[in-house]
Short mmCIF file of C-alpha atoms in Angstrom, two decimals:
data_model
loop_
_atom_site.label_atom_id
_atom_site.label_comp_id
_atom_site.label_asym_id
_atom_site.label_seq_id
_atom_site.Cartn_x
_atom_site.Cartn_y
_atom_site.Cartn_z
CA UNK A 14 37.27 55.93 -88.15
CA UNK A 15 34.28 58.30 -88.43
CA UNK A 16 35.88 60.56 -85.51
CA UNK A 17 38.99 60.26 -87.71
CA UNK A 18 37.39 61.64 -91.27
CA UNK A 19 35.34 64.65 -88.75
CA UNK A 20 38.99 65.59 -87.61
CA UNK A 21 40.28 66.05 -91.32
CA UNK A 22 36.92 67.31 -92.73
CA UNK A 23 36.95 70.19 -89.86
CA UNK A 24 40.50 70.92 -91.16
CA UNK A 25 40.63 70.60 -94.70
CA UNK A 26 37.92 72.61 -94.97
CA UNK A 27 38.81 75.59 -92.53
CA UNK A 28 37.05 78.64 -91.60
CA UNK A 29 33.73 76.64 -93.63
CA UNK A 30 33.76 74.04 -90.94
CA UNK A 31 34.14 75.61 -87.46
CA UNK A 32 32.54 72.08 -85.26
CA UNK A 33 33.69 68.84 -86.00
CA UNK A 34 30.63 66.37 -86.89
CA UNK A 35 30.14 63.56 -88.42
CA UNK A 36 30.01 63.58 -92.75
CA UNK A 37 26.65 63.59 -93.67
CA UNK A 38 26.79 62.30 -97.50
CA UNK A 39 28.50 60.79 -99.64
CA UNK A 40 30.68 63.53 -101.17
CA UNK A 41 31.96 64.55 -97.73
CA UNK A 42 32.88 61.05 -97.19
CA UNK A 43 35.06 60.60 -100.32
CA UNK A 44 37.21 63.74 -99.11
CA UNK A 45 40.74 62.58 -98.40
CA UNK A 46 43.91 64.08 -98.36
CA UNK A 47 44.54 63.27 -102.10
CA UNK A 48 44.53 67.42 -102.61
CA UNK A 49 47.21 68.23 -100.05
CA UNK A 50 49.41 65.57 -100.55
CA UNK A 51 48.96 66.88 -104.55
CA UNK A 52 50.33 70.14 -103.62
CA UNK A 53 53.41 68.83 -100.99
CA UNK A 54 54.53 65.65 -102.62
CA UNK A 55 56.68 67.62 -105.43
CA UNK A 56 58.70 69.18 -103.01
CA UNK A 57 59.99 65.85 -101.57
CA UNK A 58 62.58 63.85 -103.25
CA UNK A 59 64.39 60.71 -103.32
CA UNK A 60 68.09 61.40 -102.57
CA UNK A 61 70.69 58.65 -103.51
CA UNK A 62 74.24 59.26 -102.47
CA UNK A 63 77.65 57.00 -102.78
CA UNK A 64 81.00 57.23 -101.49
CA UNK A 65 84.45 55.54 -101.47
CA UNK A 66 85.38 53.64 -98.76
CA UNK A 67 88.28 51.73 -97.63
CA UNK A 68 88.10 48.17 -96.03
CA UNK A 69 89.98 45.52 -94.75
CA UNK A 70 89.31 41.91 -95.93
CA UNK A 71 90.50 39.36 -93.25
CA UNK A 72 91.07 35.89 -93.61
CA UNK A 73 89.84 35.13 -90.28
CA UNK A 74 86.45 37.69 -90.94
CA UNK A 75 83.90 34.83 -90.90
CA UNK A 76 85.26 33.15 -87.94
CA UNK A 77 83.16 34.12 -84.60
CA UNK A 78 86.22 33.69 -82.43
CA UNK A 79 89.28 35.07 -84.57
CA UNK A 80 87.24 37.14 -86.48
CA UNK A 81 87.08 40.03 -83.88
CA UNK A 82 91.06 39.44 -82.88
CA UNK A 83 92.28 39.99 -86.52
CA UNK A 84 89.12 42.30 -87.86
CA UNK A 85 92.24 44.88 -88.88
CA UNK A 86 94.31 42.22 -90.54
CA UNK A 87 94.21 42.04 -93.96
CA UNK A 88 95.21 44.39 -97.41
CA UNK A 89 92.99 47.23 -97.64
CA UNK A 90 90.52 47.51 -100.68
CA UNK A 91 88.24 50.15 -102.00
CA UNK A 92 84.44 49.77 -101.80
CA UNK A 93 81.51 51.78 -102.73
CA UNK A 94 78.52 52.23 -100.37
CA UNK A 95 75.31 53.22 -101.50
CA UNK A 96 72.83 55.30 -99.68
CA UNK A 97 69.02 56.00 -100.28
CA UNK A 98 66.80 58.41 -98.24
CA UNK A 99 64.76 61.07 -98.91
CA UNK A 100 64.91 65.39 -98.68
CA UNK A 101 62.62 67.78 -98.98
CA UNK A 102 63.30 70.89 -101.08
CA UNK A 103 62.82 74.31 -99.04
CA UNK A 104 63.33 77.23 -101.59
CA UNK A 105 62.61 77.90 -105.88
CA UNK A 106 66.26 77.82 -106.07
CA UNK A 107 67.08 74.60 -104.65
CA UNK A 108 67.89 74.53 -101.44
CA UNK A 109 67.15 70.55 -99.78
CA UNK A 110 67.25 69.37 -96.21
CA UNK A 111 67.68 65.67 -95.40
CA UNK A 112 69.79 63.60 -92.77
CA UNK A 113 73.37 64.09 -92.11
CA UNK A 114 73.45 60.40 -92.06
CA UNK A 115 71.83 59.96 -95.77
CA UNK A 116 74.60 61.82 -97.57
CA UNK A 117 77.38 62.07 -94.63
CA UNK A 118 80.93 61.92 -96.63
CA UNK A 119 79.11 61.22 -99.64
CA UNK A 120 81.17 61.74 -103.03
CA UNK A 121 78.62 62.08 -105.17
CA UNK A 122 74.76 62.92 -104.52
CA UNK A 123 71.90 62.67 -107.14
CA UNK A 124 68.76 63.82 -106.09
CA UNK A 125 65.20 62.95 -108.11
CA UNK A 126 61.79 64.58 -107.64
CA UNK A 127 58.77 63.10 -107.88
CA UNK A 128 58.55 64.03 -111.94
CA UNK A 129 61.17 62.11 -112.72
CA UNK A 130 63.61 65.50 -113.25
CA UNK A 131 67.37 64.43 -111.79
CA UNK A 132 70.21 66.99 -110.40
CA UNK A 133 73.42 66.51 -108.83
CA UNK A 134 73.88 68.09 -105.49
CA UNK A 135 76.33 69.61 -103.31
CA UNK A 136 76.58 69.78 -99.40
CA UNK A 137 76.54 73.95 -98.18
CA UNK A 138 76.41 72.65 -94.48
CA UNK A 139 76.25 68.94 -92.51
CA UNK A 140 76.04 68.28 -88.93
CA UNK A 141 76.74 65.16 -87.77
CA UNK A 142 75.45 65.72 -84.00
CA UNK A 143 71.98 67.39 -85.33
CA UNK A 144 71.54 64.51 -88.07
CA UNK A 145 71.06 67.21 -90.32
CA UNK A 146 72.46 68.52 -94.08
CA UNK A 147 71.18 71.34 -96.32
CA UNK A 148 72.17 70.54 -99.95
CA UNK A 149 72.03 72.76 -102.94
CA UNK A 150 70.26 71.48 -106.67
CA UNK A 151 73.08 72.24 -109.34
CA UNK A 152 71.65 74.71 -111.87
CA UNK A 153 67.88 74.32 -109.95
CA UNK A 154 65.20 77.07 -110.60
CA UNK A 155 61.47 77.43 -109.61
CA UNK A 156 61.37 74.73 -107.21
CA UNK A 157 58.20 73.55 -105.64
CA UNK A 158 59.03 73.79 -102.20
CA UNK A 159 57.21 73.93 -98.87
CA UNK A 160 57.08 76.16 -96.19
CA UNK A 161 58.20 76.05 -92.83
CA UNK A 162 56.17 76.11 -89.73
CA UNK A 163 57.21 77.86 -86.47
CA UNK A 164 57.30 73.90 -84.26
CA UNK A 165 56.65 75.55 -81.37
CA UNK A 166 53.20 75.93 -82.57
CA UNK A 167 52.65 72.22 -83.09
CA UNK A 168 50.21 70.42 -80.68
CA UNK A 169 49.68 66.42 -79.58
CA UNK A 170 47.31 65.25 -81.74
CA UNK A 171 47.30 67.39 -84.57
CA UNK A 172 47.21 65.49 -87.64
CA UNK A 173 50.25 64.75 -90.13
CA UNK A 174 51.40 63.12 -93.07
CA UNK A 175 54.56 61.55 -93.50
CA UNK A 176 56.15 61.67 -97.37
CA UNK A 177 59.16 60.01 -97.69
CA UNK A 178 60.84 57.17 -100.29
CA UNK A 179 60.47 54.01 -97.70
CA UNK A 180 62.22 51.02 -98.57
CA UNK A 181 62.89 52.22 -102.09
CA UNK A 182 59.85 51.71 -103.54
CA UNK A 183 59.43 54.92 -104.55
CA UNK A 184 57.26 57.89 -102.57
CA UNK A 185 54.50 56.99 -100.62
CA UNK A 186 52.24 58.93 -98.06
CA UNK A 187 51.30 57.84 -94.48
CA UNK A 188 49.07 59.53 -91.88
CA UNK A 189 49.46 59.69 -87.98
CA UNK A 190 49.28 62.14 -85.21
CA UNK A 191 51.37 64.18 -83.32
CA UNK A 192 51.79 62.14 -80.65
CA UNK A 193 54.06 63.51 -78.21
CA UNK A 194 56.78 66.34 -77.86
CA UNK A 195 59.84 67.40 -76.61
CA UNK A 196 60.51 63.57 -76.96
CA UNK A 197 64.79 64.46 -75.96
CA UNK A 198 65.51 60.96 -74.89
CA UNK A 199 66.73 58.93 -78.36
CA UNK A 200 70.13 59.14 -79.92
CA UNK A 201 70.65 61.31 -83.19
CA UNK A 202 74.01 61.30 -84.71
CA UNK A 203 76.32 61.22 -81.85
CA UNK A 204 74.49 62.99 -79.33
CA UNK A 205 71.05 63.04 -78.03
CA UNK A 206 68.27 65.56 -79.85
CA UNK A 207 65.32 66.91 -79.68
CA UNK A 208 62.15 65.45 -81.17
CA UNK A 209 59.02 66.12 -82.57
CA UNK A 210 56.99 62.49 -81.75
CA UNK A 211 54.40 60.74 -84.41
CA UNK A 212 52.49 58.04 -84.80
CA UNK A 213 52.89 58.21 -88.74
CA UNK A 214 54.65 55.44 -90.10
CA UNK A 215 58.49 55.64 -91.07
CA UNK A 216 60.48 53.19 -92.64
CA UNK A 217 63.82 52.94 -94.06
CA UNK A 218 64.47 55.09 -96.28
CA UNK A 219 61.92 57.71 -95.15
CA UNK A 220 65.21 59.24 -93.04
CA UNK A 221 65.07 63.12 -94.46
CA UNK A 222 61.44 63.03 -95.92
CA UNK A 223 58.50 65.54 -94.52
CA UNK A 224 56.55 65.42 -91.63
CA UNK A 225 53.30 68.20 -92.67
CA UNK A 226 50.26 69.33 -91.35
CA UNK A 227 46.88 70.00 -92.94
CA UNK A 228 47.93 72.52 -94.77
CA UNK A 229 51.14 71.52 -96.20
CA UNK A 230 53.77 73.33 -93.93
CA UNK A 231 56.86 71.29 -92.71
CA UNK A 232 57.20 70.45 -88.93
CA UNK A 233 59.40 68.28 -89.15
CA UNK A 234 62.38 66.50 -90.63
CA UNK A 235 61.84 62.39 -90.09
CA UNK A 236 64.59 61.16 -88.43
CA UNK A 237 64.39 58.06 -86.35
CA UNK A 238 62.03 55.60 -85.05
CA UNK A 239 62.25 53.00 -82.05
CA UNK A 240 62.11 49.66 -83.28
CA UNK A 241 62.74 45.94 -82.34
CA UNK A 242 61.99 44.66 -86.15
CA UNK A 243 63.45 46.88 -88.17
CA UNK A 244 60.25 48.56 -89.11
CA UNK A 245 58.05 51.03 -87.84
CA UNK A 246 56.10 50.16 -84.74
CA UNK A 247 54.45 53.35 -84.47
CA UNK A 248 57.10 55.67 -83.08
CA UNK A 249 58.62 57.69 -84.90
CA UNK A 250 60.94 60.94 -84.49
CA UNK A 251 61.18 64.23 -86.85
CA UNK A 252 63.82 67.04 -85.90
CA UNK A 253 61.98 70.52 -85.43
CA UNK A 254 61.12 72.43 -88.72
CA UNK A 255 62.83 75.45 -86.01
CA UNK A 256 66.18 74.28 -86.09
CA UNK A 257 66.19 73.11 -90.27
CA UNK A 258 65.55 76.87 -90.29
CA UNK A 259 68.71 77.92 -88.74
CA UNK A 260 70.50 75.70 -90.51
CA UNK A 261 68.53 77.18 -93.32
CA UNK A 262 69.93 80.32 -92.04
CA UNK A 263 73.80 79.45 -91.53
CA UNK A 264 73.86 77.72 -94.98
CA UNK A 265 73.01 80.65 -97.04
CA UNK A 266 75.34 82.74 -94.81
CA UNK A 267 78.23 80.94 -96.15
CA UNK A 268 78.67 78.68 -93.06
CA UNK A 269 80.15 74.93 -93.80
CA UNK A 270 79.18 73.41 -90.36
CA UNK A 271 76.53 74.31 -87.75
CA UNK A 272 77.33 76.69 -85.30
CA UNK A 273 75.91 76.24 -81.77
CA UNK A 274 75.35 78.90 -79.26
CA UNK A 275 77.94 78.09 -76.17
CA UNK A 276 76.63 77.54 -72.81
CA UNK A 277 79.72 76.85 -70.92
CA UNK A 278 77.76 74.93 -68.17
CA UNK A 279 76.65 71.06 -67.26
CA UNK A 280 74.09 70.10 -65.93
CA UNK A 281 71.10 67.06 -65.59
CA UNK A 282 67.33 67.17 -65.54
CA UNK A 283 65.47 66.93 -62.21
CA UNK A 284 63.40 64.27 -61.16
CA UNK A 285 61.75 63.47 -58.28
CA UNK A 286 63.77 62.61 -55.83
CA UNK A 287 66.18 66.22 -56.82
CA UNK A 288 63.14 68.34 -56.83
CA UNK A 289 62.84 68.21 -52.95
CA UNK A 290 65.94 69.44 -52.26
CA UNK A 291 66.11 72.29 -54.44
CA UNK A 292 63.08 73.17 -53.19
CA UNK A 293 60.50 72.67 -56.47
CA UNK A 294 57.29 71.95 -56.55
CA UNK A 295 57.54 69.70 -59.44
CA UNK A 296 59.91 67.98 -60.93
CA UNK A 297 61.35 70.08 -63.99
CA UNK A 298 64.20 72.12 -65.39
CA UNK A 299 67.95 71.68 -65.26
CA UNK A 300 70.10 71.92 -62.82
CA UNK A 301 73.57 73.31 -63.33
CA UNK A 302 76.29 71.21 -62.10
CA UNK A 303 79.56 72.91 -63.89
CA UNK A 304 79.68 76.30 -65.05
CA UNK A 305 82.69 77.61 -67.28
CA UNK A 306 83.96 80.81 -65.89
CA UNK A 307 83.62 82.88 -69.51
CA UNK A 308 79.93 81.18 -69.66
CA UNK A 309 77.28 83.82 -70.82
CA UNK A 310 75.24 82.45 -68.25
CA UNK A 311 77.31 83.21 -65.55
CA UNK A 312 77.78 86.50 -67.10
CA UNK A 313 73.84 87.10 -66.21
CA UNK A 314 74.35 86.19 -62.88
CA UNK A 315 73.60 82.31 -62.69
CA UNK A 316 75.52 80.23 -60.79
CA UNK A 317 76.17 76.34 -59.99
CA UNK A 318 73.08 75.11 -58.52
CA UNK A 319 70.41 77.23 -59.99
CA UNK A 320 67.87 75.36 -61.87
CA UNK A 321 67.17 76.46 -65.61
CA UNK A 322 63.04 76.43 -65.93
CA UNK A 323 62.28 78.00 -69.28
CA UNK A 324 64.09 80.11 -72.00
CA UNK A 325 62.08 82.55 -73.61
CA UNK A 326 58.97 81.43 -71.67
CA UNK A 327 59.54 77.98 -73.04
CA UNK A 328 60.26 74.89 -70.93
CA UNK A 329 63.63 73.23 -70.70
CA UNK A 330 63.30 70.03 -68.44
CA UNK A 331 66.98 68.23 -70.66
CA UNK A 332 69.83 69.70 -71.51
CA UNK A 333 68.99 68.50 -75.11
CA UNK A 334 66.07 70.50 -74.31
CA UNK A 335 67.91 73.27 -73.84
CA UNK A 336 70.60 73.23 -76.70
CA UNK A 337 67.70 73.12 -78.70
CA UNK A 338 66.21 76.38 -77.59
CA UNK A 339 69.57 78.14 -77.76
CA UNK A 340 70.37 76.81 -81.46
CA UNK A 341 67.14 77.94 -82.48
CA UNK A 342 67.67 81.33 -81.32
CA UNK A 343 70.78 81.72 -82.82
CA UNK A 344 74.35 83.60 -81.81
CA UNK A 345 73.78 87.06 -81.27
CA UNK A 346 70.35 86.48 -79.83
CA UNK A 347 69.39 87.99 -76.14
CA UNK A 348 67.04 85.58 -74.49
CA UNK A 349 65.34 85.71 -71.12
CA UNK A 350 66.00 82.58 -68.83
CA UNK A 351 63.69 82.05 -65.58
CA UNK A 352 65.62 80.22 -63.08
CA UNK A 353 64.63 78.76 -59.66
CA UNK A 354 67.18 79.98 -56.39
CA UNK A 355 67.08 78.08 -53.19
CA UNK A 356 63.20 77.70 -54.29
CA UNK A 357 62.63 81.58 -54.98
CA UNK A 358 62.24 81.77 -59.03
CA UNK A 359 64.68 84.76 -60.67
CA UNK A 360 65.08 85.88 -64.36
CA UNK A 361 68.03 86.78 -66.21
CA UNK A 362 69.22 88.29 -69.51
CA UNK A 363 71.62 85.86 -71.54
CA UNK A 364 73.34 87.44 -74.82
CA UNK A 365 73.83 83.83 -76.36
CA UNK A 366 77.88 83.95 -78.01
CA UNK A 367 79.77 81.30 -79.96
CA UNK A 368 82.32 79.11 -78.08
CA UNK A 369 85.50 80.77 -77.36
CA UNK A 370 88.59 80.09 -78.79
CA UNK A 371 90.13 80.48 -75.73
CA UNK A 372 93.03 79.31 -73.95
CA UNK A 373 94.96 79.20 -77.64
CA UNK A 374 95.17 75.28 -79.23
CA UNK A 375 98.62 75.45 -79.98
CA UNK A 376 98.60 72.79 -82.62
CA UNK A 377 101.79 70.79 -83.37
CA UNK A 378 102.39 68.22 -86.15
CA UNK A 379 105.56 66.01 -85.18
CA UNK A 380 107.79 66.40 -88.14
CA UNK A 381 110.58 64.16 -89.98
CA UNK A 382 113.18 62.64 -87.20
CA UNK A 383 110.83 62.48 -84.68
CA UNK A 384 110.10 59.67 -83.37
CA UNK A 385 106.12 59.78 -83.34
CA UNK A 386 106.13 61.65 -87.04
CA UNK A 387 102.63 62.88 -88.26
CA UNK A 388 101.40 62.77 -84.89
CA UNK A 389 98.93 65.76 -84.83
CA UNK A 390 98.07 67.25 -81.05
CA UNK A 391 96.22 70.21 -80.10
CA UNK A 392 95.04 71.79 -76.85
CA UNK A 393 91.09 71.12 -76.03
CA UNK A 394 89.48 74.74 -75.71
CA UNK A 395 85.67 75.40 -75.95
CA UNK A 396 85.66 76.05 -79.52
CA UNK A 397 87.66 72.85 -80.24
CA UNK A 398 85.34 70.97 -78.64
CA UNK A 399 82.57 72.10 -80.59
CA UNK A 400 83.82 71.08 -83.52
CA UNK A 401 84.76 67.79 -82.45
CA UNK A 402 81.54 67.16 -80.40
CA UNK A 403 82.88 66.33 -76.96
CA UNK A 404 82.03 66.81 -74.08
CA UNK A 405 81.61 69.97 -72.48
CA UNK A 406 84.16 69.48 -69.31
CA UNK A 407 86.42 67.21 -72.15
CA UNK A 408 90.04 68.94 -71.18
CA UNK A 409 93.81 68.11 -71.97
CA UNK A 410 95.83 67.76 -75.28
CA UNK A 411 93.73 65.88 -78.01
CA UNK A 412 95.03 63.53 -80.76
CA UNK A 413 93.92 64.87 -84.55
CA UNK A 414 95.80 62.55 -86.35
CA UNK A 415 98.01 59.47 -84.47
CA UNK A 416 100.79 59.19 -87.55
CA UNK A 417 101.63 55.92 -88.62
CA UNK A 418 103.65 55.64 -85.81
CA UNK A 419 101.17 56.72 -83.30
CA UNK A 420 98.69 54.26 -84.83
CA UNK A 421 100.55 51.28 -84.45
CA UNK A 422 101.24 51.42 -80.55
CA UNK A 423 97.23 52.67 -80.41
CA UNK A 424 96.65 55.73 -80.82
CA UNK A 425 93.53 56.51 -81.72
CA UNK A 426 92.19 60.63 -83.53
CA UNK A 427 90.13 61.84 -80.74
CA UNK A 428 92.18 60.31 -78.20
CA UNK A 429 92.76 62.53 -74.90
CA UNK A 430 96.50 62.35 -73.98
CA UNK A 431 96.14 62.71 -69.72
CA UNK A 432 100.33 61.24 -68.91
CA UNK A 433 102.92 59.52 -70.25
CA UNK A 434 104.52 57.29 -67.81
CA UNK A 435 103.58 58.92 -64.39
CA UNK A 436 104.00 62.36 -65.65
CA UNK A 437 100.55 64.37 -66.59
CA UNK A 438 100.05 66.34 -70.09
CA UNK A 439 98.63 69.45 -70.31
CA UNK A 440 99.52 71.13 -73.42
CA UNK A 441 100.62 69.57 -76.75
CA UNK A 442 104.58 70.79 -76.42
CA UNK A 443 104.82 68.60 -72.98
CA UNK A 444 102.95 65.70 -74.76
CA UNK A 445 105.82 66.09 -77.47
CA UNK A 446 108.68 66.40 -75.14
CA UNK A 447 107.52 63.42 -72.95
CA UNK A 448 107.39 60.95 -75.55
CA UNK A 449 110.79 62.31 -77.50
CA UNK A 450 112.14 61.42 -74.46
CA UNK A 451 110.49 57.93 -73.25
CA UNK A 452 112.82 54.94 -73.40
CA UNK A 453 111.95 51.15 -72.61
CA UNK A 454 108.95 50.34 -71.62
CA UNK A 455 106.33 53.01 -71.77
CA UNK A 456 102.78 53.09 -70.99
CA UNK A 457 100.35 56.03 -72.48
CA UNK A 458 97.24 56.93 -70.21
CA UNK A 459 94.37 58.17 -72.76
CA UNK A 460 90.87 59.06 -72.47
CA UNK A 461 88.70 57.27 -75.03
CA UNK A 462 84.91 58.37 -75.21
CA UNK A 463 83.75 57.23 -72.09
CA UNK A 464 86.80 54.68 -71.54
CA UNK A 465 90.43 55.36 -69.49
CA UNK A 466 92.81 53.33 -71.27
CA UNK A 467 96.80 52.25 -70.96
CA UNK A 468 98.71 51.62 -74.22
CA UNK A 469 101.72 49.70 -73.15
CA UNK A 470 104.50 49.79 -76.08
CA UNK A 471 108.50 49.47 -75.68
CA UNK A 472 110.67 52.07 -77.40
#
C-alpha cells in the first residue's frame, strides 16, 4: 500500500517529484486521485439504448427436450430490449465512443452525463468485428471531453483508472494497472482483437467507459473481461485509444462502417516448434500461409512463407496483431514491414489499399415465377467479404437474403452455396439456373461458418 501511494504521489505530482519515496506527512498521505478523476469523470456517460425485436413464443420453450426441436415454432411477437453501458465523449461538439455491442441495432439511444444533462444520439459509424461505435450528441456544444493518448506509448504497470456506469448504479471509479499488452487472444464482436490488459475492475455495464492514466488521457476503450462469475476477477480488456482514433477519423469523414486496410494474405503465429524450421531464433511473427495475388504485400515483394516480424518497427507476433497495426495506420498509408527469409531478415515497402472489388459480385434477386423468389445471391470478392466479416480465403456465391422460399428448405443469409446436386456453383447465375432446374429430390451443399452442411428438400 505505501509502495502504491509513492507510485501515484511521484505521478500526480510530476516534474516536483522526480524519485518515488515514501509520504512523509500527513498531507501527502491524504492525496488521492479525487482531482483527476474531477477533471475526467464529466466526459464519461451512461448510455442507454433500446430496440425492437422480433421473437417467437413456443409452446414447447420451457421443455428441456422439445424446447430446442420447436425453438422456431410459434407466432412471432414484438419485444423491446434494453441496453445500458457506458461512452466516453471525445470532442466539444459531441462526438462519443462506446461498444458496438451497447447500442448495436439500437432504435433509439439516450445518452446522460454525469450532471444529469440528457441528449439523444445517433450512430455516424459501428463495427461489429472491432466492438466499436462513434455516436454523435444531437444539438451538443462545449463538451468536456478527454484526450487521446498515442497506446503505443502505454507501459505494464503504469497506473489507470477505470470510469464506467457498472451494474447501473450509476458512475463509479476503480484503479488497477496496466497489466499486460498486446493481449490478441479473447473474442470481440465476431472476431478476435487486440487488447490493452488491466487489472482495474470492470463490471457490467462498464462495456464503453474509459480506461485513463495519471493525467487524464484515454488509452483505452473497456471492452471485455474473462470471467467464470459474471464479475470481474481482475482481467479485464480495453480496445486501443489508436484505433477509437481512426474510427474517430472515418466517422467525421462521412464513413458509415469501418474501413480496414486489405492484406490479401493468411497466415498463423509461430511458436516453438515453427520457429526451428523457418529458421528463427525465437519464436515470433507471422507466417504467411495464403497470399491473394492483387495483395499489397505481394506487391512489395513478400511471398508465401515469409514471416511478418514488425510493421513500422512494431511487433506483430498474431494476425490480430497485425490487423491492428494496419487499421491504425489507415488506407493510403506506406508502412515499412521487416520480414524474416529462409532465416535472413528483409524489409519491404507496403502502400496499405482498401479491399478490391474485384472479380465483379454480380448480384441477382430471384424475381416473381421463380421458384426460389427473393432469394438474394452474390459472388464473394475481397471487398464483399469485408463487409460481411468472413474469412479471408471465404470463396463461392453467398446467400444475402434466402426468400421465404429459400428459408423454409434452410437456407440460411450468409450461407456459401458450393453445389447443387453433384454439380459445383461458382457464380450466382449457375446457382440460379441449377436450382430453376432441380426436380425430385434435391440436396444443397452449403458452407455455414465453420460447418459443411446438406439441405435435403423435394421439389
Amino acid at each position: 500500500m505505501r509502495l502504491f501511494l509513492a507510485l501515484a504521489l511521484a505521478l500526480l505530482s510530476g516534474p516536483a517529484l522526480s524519485e518515488t519515496r515514501v509520504p512523509e506527512s500527513r498531507a501527502e498521505i491524504s492525496l488521492s486521485f479525487a482531482p483527476l478523476v474531477r477533471e475526467a469523470a464529466p466526459a464519461v456517460v451512461n448510455i442507454y439504448a433500446r430496440r425492437v425485436v422480433e421473437t417467437r413464443r413456443s409452446p414447447f420453450a420451457e421443455d428441456p427436450f422439445f424446447g430446442e426441436f420447436f425453438r422456431e415454432f410459434g407466432q412471432r411477437q414484438p419485444r423491446v430490449q434494453n441496453s445500458l453501458g457506458s461512452g466516453v465523449i471525445l470532442s466539444d461538439d459531441g462526438i462519443v465512443v462506446s461498444n458496438y455491442h451497447v447500442i448495436g441495432q439500437a432504435t433509439d439511444i439516450s445518452v446522460v452525463l454525469n450532471d444529469r444533462r440528457e441528449y439523444s444520439a445517433s450512430v455516424l459509424l459501428a463495427d461489429e468485428q472491432s466492438d466499436l461505435a462513434i455516436l454523435q450528441l444531437d444539438g451538443a456544444s462545449d463538451m468536456p471531453h478527454l484526450p487521446l493518448r498515442d497506446s503505443d506509448t502505454v507501459e505494464v504497470g503504469e497506473l489507470t483508472l477505470a470510469i464506467g456506469n457498472p451494474f447501473g448504479v450509476g458512475q463509479t471509479v476503480s484503479s488497477g494497472i496496466v497489466s499486460g499488452l498486446a493481449r490478441s487472444g479473447v473474442a470481440t464482436g465476431n472476431m478476435r482483437g487486440y487488447f490493452i490488459q488491466t487489472d482495474a475492475p470492470i463490471n457490467p455495464g462498464n462495456s464503453g467507459g474509459a480506461l485513463i492514466d495519471t493525467r487524464g488521457r484515454l488509452i483505452g476503450i473497456n471492452t471485455s473481461i474473462l470471467t467464470r462469475s459474471g464479475g470481474s476477477n481482475g482481467i479485464g480488456f480495453a480496445i486501443p485509444a489508436s484505433l477509437v482514433a481512426q474510427f474517430v477519423a472515418q466517422a467525421r469523414d462521412g464513413q458509415d462502417r469501418f474501413l480496414r486496410p486489405w492484406a490479401g494474405m493468411n497466415g498463423q503465429a509461430v511458436d516453438a516448434d515453427l520457429s526451428d524450421g523457418l529458421g528463427l531464433a525465437l519464436p515470433g511473427g507471422v507466417v504467411i500461409s495464403e497470399l491473394h495475388a492483387a495483395s499489397p504485400f505481394a506487391a512489395a515483394g513478400i511471398v508465401v512463407g515469409d514471416v511478418i516480424l514488425a510493421v513500422d518497427d512494431l511487433p506483430v507476433n498474431t494476425p490480430a496483431e497485425m490487423i491492428y497495426r494496419m487499421s491504425v495506420r489507415g488506407i493510403g498509408a506506406s508502412v515499412t514491414v521487416d520480414y524474416m527469409r529462409g532465416g535472413r531478415p528483409a524489409e519491404a515497402r507496403v502502400t496499405l489499399i482498401a479491399p478490391p472489388d474485384d472479380p465483379p459480385r454480380e448480384e441477382l434477386v430471384l424475381g416473381r415465377g421463380d421458384r426460389f423468389e427473393g432469394l438474394r445471391l452474390a459472388r464473394l470478392n475481397p471487398a464483399l467479404r469485408d463487409e460481411l466479416g468472413l474469412a479471408a480465403n471465404a470463396s463461392g456465391v453467398i446467400v444475402l437474403e434466402p426468400g421465404a422460399v429459400g428459408a423454409r428448405i434452410g437456407l440460411r443469409a450468409g450461407d456459401i452455396l458450393l453445389a447443387v446436386g453433384r454439380y459445383a456453383i461458382e457464380r450466382p447465375s449457375e446457382a440460379a439456373r441449377l436450382l430453376g432446374q432441380a426436380s425430385g429430390r434435391v440436396a444443397v451443399q452449403v458452407q455455414r461458418g465453420n460447418r459443411r452442411l446438406a439441405l435435403r428438400f423435394r421439389v
